[in-house]
Coordinates of C-alpha atoms in Angstrom, one line a residue:
X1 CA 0.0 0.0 0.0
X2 CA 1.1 3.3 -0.9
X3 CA 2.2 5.1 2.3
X4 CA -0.3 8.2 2.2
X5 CA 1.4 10.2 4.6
X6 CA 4.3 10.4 3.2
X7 CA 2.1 11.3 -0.2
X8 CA 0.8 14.4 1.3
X9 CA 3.8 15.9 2.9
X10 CA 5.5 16.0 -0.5
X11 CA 2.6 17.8 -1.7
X12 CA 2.7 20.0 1.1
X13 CA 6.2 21.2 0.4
X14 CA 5.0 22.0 -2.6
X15 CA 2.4 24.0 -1.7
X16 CA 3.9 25.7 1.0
X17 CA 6.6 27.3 -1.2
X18 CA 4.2 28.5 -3.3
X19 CA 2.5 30.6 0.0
X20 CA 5.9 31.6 1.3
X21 CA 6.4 33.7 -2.0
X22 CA 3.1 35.2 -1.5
X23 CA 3.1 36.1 2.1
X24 CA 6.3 36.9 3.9
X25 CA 6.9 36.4 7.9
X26 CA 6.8 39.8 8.1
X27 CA 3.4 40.0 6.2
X28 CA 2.0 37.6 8.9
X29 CA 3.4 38.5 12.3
X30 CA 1.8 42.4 11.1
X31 CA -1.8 40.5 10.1
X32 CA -1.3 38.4 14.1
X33 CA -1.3 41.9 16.0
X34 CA -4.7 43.4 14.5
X35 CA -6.1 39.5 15.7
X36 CA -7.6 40.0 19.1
X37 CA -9.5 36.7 19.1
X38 CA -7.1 34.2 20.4
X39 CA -8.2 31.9 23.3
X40 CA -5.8 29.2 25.2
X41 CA -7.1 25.7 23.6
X42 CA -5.0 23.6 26.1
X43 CA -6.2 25.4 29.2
X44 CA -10.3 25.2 28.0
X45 CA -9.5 21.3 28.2
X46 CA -7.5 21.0 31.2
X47 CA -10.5 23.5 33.0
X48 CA -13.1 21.3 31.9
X49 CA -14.4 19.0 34.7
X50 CA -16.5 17.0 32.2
X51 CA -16.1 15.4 28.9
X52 CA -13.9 17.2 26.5
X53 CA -15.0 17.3 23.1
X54 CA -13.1 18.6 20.5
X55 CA -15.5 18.2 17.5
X56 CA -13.6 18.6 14.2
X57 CA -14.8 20.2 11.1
X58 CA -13.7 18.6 7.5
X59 CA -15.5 17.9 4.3
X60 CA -13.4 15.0 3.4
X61 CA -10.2 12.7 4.1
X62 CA -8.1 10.0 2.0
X63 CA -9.6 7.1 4.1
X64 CA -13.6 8.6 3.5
X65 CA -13.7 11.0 0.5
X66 CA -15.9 13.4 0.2
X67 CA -18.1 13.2 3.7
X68 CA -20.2 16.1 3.2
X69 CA -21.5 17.3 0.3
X70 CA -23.6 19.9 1.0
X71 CA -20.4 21.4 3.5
X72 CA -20.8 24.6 5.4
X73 CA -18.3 25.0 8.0
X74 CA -20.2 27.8 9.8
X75 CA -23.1 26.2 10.3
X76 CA -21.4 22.9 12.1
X77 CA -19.4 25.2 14.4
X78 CA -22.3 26.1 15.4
X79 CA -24.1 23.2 16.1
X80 CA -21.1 21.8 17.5
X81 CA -20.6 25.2 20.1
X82 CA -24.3 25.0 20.9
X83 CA -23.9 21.4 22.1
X84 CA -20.9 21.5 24.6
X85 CA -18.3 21.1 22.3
X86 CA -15.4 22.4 24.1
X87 CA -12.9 23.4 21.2
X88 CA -12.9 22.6 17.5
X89 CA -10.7 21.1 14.8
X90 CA -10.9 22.4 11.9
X91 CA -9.2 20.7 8.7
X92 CA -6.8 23.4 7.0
X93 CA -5.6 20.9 4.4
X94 CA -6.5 21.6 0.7
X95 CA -5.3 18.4 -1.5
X96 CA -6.7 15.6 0.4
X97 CA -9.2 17.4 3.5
X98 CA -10.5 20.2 1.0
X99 CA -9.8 22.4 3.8
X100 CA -9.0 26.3 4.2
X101 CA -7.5 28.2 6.6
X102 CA -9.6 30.7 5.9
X103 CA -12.8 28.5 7.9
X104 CA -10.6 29.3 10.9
X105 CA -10.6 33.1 10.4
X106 CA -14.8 32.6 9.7
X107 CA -15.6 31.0 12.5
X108 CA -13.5 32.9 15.1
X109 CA -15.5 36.0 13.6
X110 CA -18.9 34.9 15.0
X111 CA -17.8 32.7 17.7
X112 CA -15.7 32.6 21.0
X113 CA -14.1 29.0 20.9
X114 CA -10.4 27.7 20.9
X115 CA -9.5 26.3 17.6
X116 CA -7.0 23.5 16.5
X117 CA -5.3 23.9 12.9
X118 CA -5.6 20.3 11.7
X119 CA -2.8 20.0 8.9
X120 CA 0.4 18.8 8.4
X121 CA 2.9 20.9 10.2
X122 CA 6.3 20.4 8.3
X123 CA 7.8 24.0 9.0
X124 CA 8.3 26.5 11.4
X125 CA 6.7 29.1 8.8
X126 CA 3.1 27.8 9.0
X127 CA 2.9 28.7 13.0
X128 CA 2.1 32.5 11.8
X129 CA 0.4 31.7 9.0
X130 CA -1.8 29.4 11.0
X131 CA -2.0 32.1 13.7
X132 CA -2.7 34.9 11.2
X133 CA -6.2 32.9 10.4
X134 CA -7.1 33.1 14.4
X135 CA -5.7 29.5 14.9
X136 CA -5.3 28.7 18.8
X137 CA -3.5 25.5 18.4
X138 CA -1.0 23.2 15.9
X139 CA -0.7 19.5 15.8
X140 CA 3.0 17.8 15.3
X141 CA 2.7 14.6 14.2
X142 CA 5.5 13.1 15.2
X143 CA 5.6 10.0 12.2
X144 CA 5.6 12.9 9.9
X145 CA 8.7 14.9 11.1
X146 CA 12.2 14.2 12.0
X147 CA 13.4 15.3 15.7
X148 CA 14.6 18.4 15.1
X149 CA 11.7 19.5 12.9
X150 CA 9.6 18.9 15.7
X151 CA 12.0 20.4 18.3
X152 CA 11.5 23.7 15.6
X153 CA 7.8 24.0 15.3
X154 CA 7.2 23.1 19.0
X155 CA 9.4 26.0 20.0
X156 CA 8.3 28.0 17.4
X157 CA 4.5 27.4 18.2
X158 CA 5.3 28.1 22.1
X159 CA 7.0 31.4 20.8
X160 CA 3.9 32.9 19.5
X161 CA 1.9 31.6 22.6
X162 CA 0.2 28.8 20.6
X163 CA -1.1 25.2 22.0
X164 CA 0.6 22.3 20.4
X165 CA -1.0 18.9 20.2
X166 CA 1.8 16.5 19.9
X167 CA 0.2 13.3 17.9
X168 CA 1.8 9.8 18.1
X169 CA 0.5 6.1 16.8
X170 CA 2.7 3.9 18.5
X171 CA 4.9 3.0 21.5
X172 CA 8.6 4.8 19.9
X173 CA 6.7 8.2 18.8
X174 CA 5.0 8.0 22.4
X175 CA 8.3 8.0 24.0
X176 CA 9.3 10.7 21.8
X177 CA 6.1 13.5 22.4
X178 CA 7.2 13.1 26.1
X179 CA 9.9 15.6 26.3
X180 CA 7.3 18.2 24.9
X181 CA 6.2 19.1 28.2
X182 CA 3.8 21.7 27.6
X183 CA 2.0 19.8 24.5
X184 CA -1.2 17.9 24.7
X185 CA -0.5 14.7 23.6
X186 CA -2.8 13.0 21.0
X187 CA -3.3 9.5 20.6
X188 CA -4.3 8.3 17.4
X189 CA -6.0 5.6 16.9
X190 CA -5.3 5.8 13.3
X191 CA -2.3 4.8 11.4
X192 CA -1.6 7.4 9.4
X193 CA 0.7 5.3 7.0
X194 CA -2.1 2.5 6.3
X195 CA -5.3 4.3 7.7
X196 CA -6.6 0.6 9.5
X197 CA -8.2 1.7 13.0
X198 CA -8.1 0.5 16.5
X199 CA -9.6 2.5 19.6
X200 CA -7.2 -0.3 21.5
X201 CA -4.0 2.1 20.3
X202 CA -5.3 4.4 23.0
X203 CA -5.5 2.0 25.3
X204 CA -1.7 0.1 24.6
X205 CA -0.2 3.6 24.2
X206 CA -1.9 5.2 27.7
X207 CA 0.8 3.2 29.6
X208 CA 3.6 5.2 28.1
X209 CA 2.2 8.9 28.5
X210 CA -0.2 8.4 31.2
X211 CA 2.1 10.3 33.9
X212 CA 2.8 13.6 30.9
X213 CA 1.9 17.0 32.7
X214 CA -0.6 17.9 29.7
X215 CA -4.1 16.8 29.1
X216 CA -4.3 13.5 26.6
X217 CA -6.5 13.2 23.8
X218 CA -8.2 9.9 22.1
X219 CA -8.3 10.6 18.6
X220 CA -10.1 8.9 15.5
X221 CA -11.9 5.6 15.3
X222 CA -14.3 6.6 17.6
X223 CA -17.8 5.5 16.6
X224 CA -20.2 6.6 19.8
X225 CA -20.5 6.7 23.3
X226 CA -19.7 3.0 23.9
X227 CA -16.4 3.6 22.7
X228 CA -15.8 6.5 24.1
X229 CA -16.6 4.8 27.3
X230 CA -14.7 2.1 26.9
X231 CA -11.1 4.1 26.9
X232 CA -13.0 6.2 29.7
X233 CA -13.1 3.1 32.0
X234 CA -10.0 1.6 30.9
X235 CA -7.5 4.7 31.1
X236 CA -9.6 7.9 32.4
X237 CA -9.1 9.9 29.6
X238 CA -12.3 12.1 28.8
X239 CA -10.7 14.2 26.2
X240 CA -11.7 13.1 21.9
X241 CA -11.2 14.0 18.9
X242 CA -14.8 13.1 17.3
X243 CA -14.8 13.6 13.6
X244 CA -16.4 11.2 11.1
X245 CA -18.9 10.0 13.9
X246 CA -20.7 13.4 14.3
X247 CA -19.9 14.1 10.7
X248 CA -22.1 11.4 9.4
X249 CA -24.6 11.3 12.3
X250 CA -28.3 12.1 11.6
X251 CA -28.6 13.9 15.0
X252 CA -25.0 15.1 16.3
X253 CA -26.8 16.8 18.7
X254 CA -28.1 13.9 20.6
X255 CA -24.8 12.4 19.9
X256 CA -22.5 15.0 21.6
X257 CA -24.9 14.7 24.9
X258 CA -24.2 10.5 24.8
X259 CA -20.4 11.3 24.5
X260 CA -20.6 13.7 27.4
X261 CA -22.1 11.6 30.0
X262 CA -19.7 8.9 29.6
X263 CA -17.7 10.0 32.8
X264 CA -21.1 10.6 35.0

């Protein structure tokens, strides 16, 4: 099987030197100080007695296609803020999400909630331009960088006072994201090289990270509340990344409220 990570981050050199001759880092840090919208996405979680839900926004992925047709980014933020949701995710990934940075920008303009840029972080450069849309948070994925690439756009997020969600798959990246001591560390439950799913990785890979000073997060794979539940009772983390399962559902609504009474 073609590895499809390693597929997009070629295309995301691509595209990002393309942007970099458009908008310099001078450009960007001047558009940052007219943003007075920013909001501190790891401290909403950590705050939160309850079930964390950080309900992410995307029209499609390589493993789905196209999940929504009829997409409209503003009007799932809302649906999402009106029913608990405690930060978003919003896909910034063109190619292979369809996403925009620009949704970030939209939705920080009508609404007061902390925001993740979900993309593929592959240079210190796309911390400001992240941040010049009103983004609130970057992910590292650590199978998708080298150690000192991640060393870089950790300590370049922290610089510009940004959360930094460091995601890892197995038991070697685990051990890796803990020397990021101020990250959130995401677990996900997707391999990002093959795309199979198991809501056990979270499970195998708790044991590793279980004692990092930062809030955890279960990511992808996670169907409903019964799964949600499940990695509730067997590790006490109450923090997911819900995506394709609200994305799909007939009633999200009625959804969100089963995930949040997981922990009651």
């Amino acid at each position: 099987m073609t590895n499809i990570l390693e597929k997009i981050i070629s295309d995301k050199k691509e595209t990002l030197n393309l942007i970099k001759k458009e908008k310099s880092i001078d450009y960007l840090e001047k558009k940052i100080k007219d943003i007075n919208f920013f909001l501190n996405f790891k401290n909403y979680i950590k705050r939160n007695k309850g079930v964390s839900l950080i309900s992410e926004i995307k029209k499609a992925s390589p493993s789905a296609g196209i999940i929504l047709k009829k997409f409209d980014h503003l009007k799932l933020a809302k649906t999402y803020i009106e029913n608990g949701a405690t930060c978003l995710s919003v896909l910034t990934e063109e190619k292979y999400f369809l996403g925009k940075l620009k949704h970030i920008q939209d939705i920080k303009e009508k609404f007061k909630i902390p925001i993740l840029a979900k993309d593929f972080f592959i240079d210190p450069y796309q911390i400001a331009l992240s941040k010049s849309f009103g983004s609130d948070c970057i992910l590292i994925i650590i199978a998708a960088l080298n150690g000192s690439q991640a060393d870089e756009i950790y300590s370049e997020a922290l610089k510009h006072n940004l959360s930094v969600i460091v995601e890892v798959h197995n038991n070697k990246e685990a051990e890796k994201a803990l020397k990021y001591e101020q990250a959130i560390i995401g677990i996900n439950n997707r391999n990002l090289k093959t795309l199979e799913v198991s809501i056990n990785n979270t499970i195998s890979i708790f044991e590793i990270v279980k004692n990092h000073k930062g809030p955890l997060i279960s990511e992808s794979g996670i169907k409903n509340e019964n799964d949600a539940k499940y990695i509730y009772e067997k590790t006490g983390i109450k923090n997911f990344l819900i995506g394709e399962s609200l994305l799909n559902s007939s009633n999200p609504a009625e959804l969100m409220k089963r995930f949040k009474e997981i922990s009651q």
